[in-house]
mmCIF file of C-alpha atoms in Angstrom:
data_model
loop_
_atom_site.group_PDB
_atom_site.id
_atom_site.type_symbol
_atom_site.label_atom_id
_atom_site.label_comp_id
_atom_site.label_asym_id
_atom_site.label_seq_id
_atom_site.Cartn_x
_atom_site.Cartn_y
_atom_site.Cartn_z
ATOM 1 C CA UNK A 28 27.941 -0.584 7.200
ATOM 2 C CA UNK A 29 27.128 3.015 8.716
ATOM 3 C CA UNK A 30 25.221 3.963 5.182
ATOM 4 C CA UNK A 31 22.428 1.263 6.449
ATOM 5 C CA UNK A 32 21.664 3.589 9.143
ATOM 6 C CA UNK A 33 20.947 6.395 6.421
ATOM 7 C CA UNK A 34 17.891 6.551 4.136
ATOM 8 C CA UNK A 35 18.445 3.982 1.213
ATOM 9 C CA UNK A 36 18.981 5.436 -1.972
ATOM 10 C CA UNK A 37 16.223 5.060 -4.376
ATOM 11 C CA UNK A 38 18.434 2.463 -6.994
ATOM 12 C CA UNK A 39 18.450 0.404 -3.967
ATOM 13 C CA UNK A 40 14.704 0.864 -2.456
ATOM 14 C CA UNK A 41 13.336 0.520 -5.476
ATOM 15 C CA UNK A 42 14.734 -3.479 -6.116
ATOM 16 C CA UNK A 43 14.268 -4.543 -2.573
ATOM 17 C CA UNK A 44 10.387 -3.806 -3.197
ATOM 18 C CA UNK A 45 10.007 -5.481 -6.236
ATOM 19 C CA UNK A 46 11.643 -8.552 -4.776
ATOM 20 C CA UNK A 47 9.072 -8.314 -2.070
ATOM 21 C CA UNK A 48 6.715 -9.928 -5.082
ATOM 22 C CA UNK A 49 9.055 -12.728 -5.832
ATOM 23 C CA UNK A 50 9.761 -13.425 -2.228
ATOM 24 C CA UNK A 51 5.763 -13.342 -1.444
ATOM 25 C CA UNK A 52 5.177 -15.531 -3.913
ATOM 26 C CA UNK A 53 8.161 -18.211 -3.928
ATOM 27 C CA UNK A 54 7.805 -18.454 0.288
ATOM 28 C CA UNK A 55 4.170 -17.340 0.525
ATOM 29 C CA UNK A 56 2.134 -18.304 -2.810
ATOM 30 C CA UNK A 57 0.443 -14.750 -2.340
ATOM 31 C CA UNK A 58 0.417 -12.139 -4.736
ATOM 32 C CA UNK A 59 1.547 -8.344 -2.680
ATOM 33 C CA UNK A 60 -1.198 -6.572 -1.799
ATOM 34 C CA UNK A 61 -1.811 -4.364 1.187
ATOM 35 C CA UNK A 62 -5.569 -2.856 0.767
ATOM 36 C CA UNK A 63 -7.462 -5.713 1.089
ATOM 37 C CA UNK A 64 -6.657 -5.359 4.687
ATOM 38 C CA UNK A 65 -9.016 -2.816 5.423
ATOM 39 C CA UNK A 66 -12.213 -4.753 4.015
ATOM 40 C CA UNK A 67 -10.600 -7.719 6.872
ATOM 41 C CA UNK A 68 -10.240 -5.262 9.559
ATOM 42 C CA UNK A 69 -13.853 -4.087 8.797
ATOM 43 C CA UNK A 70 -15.277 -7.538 8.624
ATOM 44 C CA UNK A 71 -13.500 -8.408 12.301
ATOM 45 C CA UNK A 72 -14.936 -5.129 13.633
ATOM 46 C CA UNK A 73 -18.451 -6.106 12.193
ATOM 47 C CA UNK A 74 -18.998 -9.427 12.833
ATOM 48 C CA UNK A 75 -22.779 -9.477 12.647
ATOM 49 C CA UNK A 76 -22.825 -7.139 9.734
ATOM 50 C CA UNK A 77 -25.711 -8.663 6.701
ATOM 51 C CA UNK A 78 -23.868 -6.553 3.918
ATOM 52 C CA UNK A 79 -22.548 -9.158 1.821
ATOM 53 C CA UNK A 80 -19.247 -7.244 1.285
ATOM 54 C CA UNK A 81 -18.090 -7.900 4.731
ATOM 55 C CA UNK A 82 -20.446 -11.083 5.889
ATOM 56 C CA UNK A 83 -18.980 -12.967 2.399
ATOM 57 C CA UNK A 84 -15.391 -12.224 3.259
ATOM 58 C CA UNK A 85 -13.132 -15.116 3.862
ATOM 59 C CA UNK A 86 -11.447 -13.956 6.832
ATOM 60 C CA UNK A 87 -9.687 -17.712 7.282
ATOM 61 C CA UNK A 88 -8.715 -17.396 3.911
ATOM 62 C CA UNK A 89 -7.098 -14.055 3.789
ATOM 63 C CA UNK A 90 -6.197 -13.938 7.042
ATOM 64 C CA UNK A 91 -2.168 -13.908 5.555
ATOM 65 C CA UNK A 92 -3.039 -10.535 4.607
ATOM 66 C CA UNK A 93 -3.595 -9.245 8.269
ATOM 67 C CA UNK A 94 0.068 -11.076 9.216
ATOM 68 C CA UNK A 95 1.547 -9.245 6.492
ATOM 69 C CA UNK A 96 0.565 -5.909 7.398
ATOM 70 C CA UNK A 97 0.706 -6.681 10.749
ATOM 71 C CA UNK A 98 4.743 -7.892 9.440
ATOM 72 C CA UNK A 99 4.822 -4.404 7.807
ATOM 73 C CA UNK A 100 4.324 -2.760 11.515
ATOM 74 C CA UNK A 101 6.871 -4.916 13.180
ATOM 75 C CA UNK A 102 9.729 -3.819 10.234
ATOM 76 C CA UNK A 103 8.974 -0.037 10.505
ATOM 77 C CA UNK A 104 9.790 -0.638 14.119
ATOM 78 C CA UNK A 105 12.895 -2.346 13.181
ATOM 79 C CA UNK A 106 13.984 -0.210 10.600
ATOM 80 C CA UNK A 107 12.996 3.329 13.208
ATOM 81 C CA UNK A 108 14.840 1.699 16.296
ATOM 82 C CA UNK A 109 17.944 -0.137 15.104
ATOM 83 C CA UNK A 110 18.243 0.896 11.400
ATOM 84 C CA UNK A 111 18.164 4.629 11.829
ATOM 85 C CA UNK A 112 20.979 7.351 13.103
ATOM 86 C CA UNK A 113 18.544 10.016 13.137
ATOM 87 C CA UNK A 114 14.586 9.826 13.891
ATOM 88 C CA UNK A 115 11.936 9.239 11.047
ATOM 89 C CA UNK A 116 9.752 11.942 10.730
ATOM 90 C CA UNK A 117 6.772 10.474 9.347
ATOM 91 C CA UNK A 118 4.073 13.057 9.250
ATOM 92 C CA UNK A 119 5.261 16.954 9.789
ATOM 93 C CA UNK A 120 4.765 18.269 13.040
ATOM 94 C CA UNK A 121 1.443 20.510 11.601
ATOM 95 C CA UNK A 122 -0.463 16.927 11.253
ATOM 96 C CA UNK A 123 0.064 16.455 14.740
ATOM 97 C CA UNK A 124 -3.256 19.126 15.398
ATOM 98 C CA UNK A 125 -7.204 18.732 14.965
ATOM 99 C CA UNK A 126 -6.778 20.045 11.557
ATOM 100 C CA UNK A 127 -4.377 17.505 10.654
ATOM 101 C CA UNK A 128 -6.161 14.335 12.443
ATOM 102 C CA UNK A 129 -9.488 15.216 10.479
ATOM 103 C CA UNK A 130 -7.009 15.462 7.143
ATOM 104 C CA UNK A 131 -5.886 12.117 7.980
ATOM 105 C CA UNK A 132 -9.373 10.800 8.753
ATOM 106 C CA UNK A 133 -10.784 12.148 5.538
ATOM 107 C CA UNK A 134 -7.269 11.309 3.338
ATOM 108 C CA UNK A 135 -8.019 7.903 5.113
ATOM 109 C CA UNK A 136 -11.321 7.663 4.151
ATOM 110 C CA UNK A 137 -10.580 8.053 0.176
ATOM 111 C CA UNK A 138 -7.657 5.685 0.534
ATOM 112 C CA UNK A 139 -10.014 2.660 1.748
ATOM 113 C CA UNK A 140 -13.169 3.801 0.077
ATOM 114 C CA UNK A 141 -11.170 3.988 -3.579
ATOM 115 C CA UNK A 142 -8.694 1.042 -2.811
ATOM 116 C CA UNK A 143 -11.339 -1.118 -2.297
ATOM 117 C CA UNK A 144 -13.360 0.121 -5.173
ATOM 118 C CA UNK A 145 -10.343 -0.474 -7.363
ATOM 119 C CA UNK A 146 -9.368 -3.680 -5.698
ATOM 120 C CA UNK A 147 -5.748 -2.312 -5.482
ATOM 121 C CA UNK A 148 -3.488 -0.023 -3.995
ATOM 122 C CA UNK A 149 0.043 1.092 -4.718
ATOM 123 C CA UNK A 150 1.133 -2.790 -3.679
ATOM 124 C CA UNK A 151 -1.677 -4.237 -5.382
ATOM 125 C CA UNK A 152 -1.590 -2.715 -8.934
ATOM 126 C CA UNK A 153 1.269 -0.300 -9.021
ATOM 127 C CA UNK A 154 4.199 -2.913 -8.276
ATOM 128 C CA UNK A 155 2.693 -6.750 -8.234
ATOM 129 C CA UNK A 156 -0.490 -5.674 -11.230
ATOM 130 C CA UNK A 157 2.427 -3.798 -13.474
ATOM 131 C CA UNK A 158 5.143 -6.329 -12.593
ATOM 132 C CA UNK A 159 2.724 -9.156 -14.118
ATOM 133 C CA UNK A 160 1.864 -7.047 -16.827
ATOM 134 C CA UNK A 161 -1.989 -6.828 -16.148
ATOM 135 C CA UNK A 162 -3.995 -3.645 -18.230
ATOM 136 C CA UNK A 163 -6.261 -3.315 -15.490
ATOM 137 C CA UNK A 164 -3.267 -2.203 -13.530
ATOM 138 C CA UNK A 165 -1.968 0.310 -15.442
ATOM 139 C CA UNK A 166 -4.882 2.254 -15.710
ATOM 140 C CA UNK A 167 -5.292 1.851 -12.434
ATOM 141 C CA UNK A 168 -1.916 3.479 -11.715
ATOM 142 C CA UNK A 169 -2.646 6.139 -14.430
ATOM 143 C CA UNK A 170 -5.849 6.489 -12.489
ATOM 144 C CA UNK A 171 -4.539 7.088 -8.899
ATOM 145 C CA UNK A 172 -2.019 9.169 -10.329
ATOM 146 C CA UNK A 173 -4.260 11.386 -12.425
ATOM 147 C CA UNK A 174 -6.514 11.869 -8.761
ATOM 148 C CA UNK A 175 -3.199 12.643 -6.818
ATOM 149 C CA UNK A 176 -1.833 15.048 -9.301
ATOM 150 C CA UNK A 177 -4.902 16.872 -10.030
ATOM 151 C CA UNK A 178 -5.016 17.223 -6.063
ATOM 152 C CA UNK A 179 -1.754 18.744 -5.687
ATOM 153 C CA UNK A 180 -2.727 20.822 -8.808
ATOM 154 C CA UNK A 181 -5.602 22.128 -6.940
ATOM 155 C CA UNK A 182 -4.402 22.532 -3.700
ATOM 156 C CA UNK A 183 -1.265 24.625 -4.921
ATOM 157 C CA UNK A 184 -3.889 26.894 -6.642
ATOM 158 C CA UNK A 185 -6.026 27.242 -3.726
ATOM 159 C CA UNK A 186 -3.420 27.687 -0.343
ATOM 160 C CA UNK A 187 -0.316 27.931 -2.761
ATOM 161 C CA UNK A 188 1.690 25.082 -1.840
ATOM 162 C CA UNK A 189 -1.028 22.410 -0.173
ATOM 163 C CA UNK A 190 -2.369 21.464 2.781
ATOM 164 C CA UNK B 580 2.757 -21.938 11.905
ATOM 165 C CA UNK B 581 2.408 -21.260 7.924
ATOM 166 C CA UNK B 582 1.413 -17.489 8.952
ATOM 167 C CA UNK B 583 4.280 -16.637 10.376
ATOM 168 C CA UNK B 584 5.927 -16.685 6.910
ATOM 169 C CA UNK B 585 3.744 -13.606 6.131
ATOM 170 C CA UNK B 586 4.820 -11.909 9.174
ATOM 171 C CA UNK B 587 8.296 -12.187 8.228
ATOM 172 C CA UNK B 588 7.656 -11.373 4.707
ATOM 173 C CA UNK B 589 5.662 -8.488 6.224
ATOM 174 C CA UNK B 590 8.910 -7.181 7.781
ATOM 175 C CA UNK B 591 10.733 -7.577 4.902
ATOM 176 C CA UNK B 592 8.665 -5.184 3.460
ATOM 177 C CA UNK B 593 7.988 -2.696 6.041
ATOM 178 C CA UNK B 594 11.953 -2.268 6.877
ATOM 179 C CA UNK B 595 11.992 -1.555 2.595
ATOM 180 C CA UNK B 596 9.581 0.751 2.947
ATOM 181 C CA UNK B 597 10.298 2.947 5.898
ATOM 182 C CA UNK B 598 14.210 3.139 5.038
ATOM 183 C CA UNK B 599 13.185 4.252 1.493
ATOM 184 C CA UNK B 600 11.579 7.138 3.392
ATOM 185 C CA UNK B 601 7.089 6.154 0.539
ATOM 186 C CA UNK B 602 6.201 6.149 4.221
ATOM 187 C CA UNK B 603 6.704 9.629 4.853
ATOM 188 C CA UNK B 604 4.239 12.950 4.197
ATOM 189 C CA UNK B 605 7.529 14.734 2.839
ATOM 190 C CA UNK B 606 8.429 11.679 0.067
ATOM 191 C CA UNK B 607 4.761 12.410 -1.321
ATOM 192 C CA UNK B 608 4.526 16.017 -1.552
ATOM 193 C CA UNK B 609 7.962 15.326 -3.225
ATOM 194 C CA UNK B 610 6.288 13.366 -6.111
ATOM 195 C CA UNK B 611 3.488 15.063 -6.368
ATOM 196 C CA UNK B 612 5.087 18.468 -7.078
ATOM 197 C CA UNK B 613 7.383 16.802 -8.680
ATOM 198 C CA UNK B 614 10.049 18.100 -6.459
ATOM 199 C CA UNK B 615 12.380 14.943 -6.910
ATOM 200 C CA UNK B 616 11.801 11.971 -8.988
ATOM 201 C CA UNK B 617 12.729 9.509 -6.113
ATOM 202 C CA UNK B 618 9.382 8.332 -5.991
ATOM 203 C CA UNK B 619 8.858 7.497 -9.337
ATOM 204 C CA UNK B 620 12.417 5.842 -9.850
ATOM 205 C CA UNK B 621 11.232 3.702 -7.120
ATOM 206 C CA UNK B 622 8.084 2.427 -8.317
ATOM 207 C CA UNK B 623 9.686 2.292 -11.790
ATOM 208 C CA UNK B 624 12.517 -0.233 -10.680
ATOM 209 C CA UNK B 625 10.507 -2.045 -8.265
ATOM 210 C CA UNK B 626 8.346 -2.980 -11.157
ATOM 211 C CA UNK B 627 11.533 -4.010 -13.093
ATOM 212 C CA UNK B 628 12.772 -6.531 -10.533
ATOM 213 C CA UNK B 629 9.043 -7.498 -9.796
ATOM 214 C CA UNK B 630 8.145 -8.697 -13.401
ATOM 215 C CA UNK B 631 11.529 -10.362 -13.416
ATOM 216 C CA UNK B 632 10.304 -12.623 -10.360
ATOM 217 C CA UNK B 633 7.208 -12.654 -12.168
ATOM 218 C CA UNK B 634 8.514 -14.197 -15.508
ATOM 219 C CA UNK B 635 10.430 -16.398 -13.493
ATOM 220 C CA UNK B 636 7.567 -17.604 -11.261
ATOM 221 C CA UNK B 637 5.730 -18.147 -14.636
ATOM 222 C CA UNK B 638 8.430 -19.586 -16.487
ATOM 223 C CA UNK B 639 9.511 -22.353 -13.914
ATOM 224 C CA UNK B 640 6.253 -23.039 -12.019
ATOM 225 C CA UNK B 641 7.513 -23.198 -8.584
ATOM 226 C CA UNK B 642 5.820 -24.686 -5.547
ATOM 227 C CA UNK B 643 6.549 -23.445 -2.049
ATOM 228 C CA UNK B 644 8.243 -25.449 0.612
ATOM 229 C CA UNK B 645 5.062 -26.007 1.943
ATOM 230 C CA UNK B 646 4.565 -27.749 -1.235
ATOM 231 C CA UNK B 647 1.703 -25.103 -2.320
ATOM 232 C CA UNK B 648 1.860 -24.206 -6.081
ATOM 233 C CA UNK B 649 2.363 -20.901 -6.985
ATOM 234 C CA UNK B 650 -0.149 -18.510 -9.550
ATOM 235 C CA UNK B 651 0.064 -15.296 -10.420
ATOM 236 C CA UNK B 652 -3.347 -13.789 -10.025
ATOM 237 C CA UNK B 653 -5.283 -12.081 -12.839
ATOM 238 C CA UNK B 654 -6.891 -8.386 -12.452
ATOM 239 C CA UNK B 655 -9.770 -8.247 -13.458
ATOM 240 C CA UNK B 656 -10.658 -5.161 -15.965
ATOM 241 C CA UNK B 657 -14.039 -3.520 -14.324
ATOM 242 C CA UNK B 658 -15.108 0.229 -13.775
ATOM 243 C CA UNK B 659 -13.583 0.538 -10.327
ATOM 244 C CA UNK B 660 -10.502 0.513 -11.207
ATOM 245 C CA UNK B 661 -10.566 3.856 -13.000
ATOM 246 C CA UNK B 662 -13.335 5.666 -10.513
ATOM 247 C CA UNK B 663 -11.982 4.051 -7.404
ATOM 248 C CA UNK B 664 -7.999 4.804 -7.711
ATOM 249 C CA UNK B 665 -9.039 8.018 -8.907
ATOM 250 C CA UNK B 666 -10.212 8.378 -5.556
ATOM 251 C CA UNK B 667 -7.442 7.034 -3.686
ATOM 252 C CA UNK B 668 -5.172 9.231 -5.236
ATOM 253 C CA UNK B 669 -6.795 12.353 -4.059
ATOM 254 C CA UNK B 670 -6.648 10.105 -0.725
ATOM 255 C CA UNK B 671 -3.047 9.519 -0.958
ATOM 256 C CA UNK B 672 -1.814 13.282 -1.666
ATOM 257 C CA UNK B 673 -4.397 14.584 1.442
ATOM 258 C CA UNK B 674 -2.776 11.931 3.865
ATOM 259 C CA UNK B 675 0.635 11.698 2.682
ATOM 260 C CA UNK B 676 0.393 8.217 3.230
ATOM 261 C CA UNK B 677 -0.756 4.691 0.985
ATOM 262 C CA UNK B 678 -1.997 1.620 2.180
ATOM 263 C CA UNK B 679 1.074 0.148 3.139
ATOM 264 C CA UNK B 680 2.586 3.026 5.116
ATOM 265 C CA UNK B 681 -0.108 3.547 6.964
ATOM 266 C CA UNK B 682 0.823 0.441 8.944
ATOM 267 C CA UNK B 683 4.462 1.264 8.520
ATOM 268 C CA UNK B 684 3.782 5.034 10.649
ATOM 269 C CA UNK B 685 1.726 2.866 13.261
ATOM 270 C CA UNK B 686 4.719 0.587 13.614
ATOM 271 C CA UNK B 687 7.169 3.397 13.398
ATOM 272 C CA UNK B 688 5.117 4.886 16.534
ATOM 273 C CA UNK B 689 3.646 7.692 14.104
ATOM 274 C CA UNK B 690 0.547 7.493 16.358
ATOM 275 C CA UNK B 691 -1.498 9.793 13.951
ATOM 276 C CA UNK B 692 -1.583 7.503 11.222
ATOM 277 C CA UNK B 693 -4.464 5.685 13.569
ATOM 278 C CA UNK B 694 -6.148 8.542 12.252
ATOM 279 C CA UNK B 695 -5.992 7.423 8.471
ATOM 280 C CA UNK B 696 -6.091 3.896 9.124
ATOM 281 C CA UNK B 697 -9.476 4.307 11.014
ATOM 282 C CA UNK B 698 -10.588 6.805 7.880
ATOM 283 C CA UNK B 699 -9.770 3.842 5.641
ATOM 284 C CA UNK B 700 -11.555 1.227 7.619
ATOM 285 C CA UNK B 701 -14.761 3.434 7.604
ATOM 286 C CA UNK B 702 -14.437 3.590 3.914
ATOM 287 C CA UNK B 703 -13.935 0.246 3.081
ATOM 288 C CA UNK B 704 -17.350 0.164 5.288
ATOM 289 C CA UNK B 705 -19.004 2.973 2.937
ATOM 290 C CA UNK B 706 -17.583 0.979 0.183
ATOM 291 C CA UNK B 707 -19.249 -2.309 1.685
ATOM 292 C CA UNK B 708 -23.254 0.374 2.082
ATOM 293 C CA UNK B 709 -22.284 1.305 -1.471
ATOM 294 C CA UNK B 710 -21.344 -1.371 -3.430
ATOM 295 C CA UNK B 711 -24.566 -2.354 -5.147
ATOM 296 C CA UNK B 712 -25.065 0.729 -6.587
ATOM 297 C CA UNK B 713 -21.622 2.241 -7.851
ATOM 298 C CA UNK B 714 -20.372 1.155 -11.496
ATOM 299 C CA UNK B 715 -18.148 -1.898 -11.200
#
């Protein structure tokens, strides 16, 4: 069983995500989605806030979402502490500087700004919108795609190799 | 409790994801220079075994055991979802991370990623200021 302790292999990654759909749905009735938990998290830090974004969000409702990520947390712990031989390097050790903290605060900033616009992330419309075969989802995908690639494109021109 | 089904679920997921290695920086300058097609085979079969649960879920109708019927959710098509994830994907190569990761590094004790998850709370705010006058 030592191979768990390795990273998993992509033809066996990629299934146990997809199932996450099935398994959300048949135990949860939810559809996978992760993003939504930002327009939560901003709602619970703005109570009092009049913009109908955040005062007309159904915290009660949705509030599965915030156990799920939450969930999501409490696995990477798992997985880091008793399903690893050898430490998980998340972000490379130059993130770990001003430079990198402001990267991750802007990076950050497009991620819930254009998730939210889109009403999807990767969860949202890559695997659970393209697993249930919805258009919207695939241009979505084609979408995030196009911005990422045309990122790398121009950061490889401009620093030769990104930042 | 009913929601402690979603923090098991949660797990589920977030063990998935950090032993398939989408939660770290490396993985998505991988894909995005298309330095190894990991990535992409992982999304691809994900989707594969996620319609199947899909057609069967639509197929067979299932409730829950808490008796709650199960629907699969339409997208709807609007402007967003071109402009927005257009966005996001610029977002996602400059942090390294997506949505889901970013709660994956915080629980992995990646205590940068409070960093990006902060960035995307104040955009989901901006989002909130902007959201009567952007295309939806």
């Amino acid at each position: 069983m030592g191979f768990l302790l390795d990273p998993w292999p992509w033809w066996i990654s990629g299934p146990l995500i997809g199932l996450t759909v099935g398994l959300l749905l048949l135990i949860g009735a939810r559809n996978l989605g992760v993003s939504s938990s930002f327009r939560h998290l901003c709602a619970m830090a703005l109570p009092k806030s009049r913009l109908p974004y955040l005062a007309q969000d159904n915290l009660k409702e949705q509030a599965w979402n915030l156990f799920f990520v939450g969930g999501i947390a409490l696995g990477a712990f798992v997985a880091v502490h008793f399903l690893s031989r050898n430490p998980v390097e998340f972000l490379p050790a130059h993130y770990h500087t001003l430079t990198g903290a402001l990267k991750l605060l802007g990076g950050g900033f497009l991620i819930g700004f254009g998730t939210r616009w889109a009403r999807g992330c990767t969860s949202g419309h890559a695997i659970m919108g393209l697993s249930s075969f919805q258009k919207p989802s695939l241009y979505a995908v084609l979408s995030f795609f196009g911005g990422g690639l045309l990122a790398a494109a121009v950061a490889k021109f401009l620093i030769g190799g990104g930042p | 409790m009913k929601h402690l089904r979603y923090l098991l679920l949660g797990a589920y997921f977030g063990i998935v994801l950090t032993k398939s290695e989408v939660t770290t920086w490396h993985k998505i300058r991988a894909m995005f220079y298309f330095r190894e097609p990991d990535l992409y085979l992982i999304i691809g079969l994900g989707v594969v075994v996620g319609s199947i649960c899909v057609w069967f879920v639509r197929r067979s109708k299932p409730t829950t055991p808490f008796g709650e019927p199960v629907v699969v959710q339409p997208k709807p098509m609007h402007k967003g979802v071109f402009f927005g994830s257009f966005l996001f994907g610029i977002g996602w190569f400059i942090a390294g991370t997506c949505p889901g990761p970013i709660y994956a590094q915080l629980g992995g004790g990646e205590f940068f990623a409070v960093f990006t998850l902060i960035g995307a709370i104040i955009g989901a705010y901006a989002f909130a200021l902007l959201k009567p006058k952007l295309p939806d």
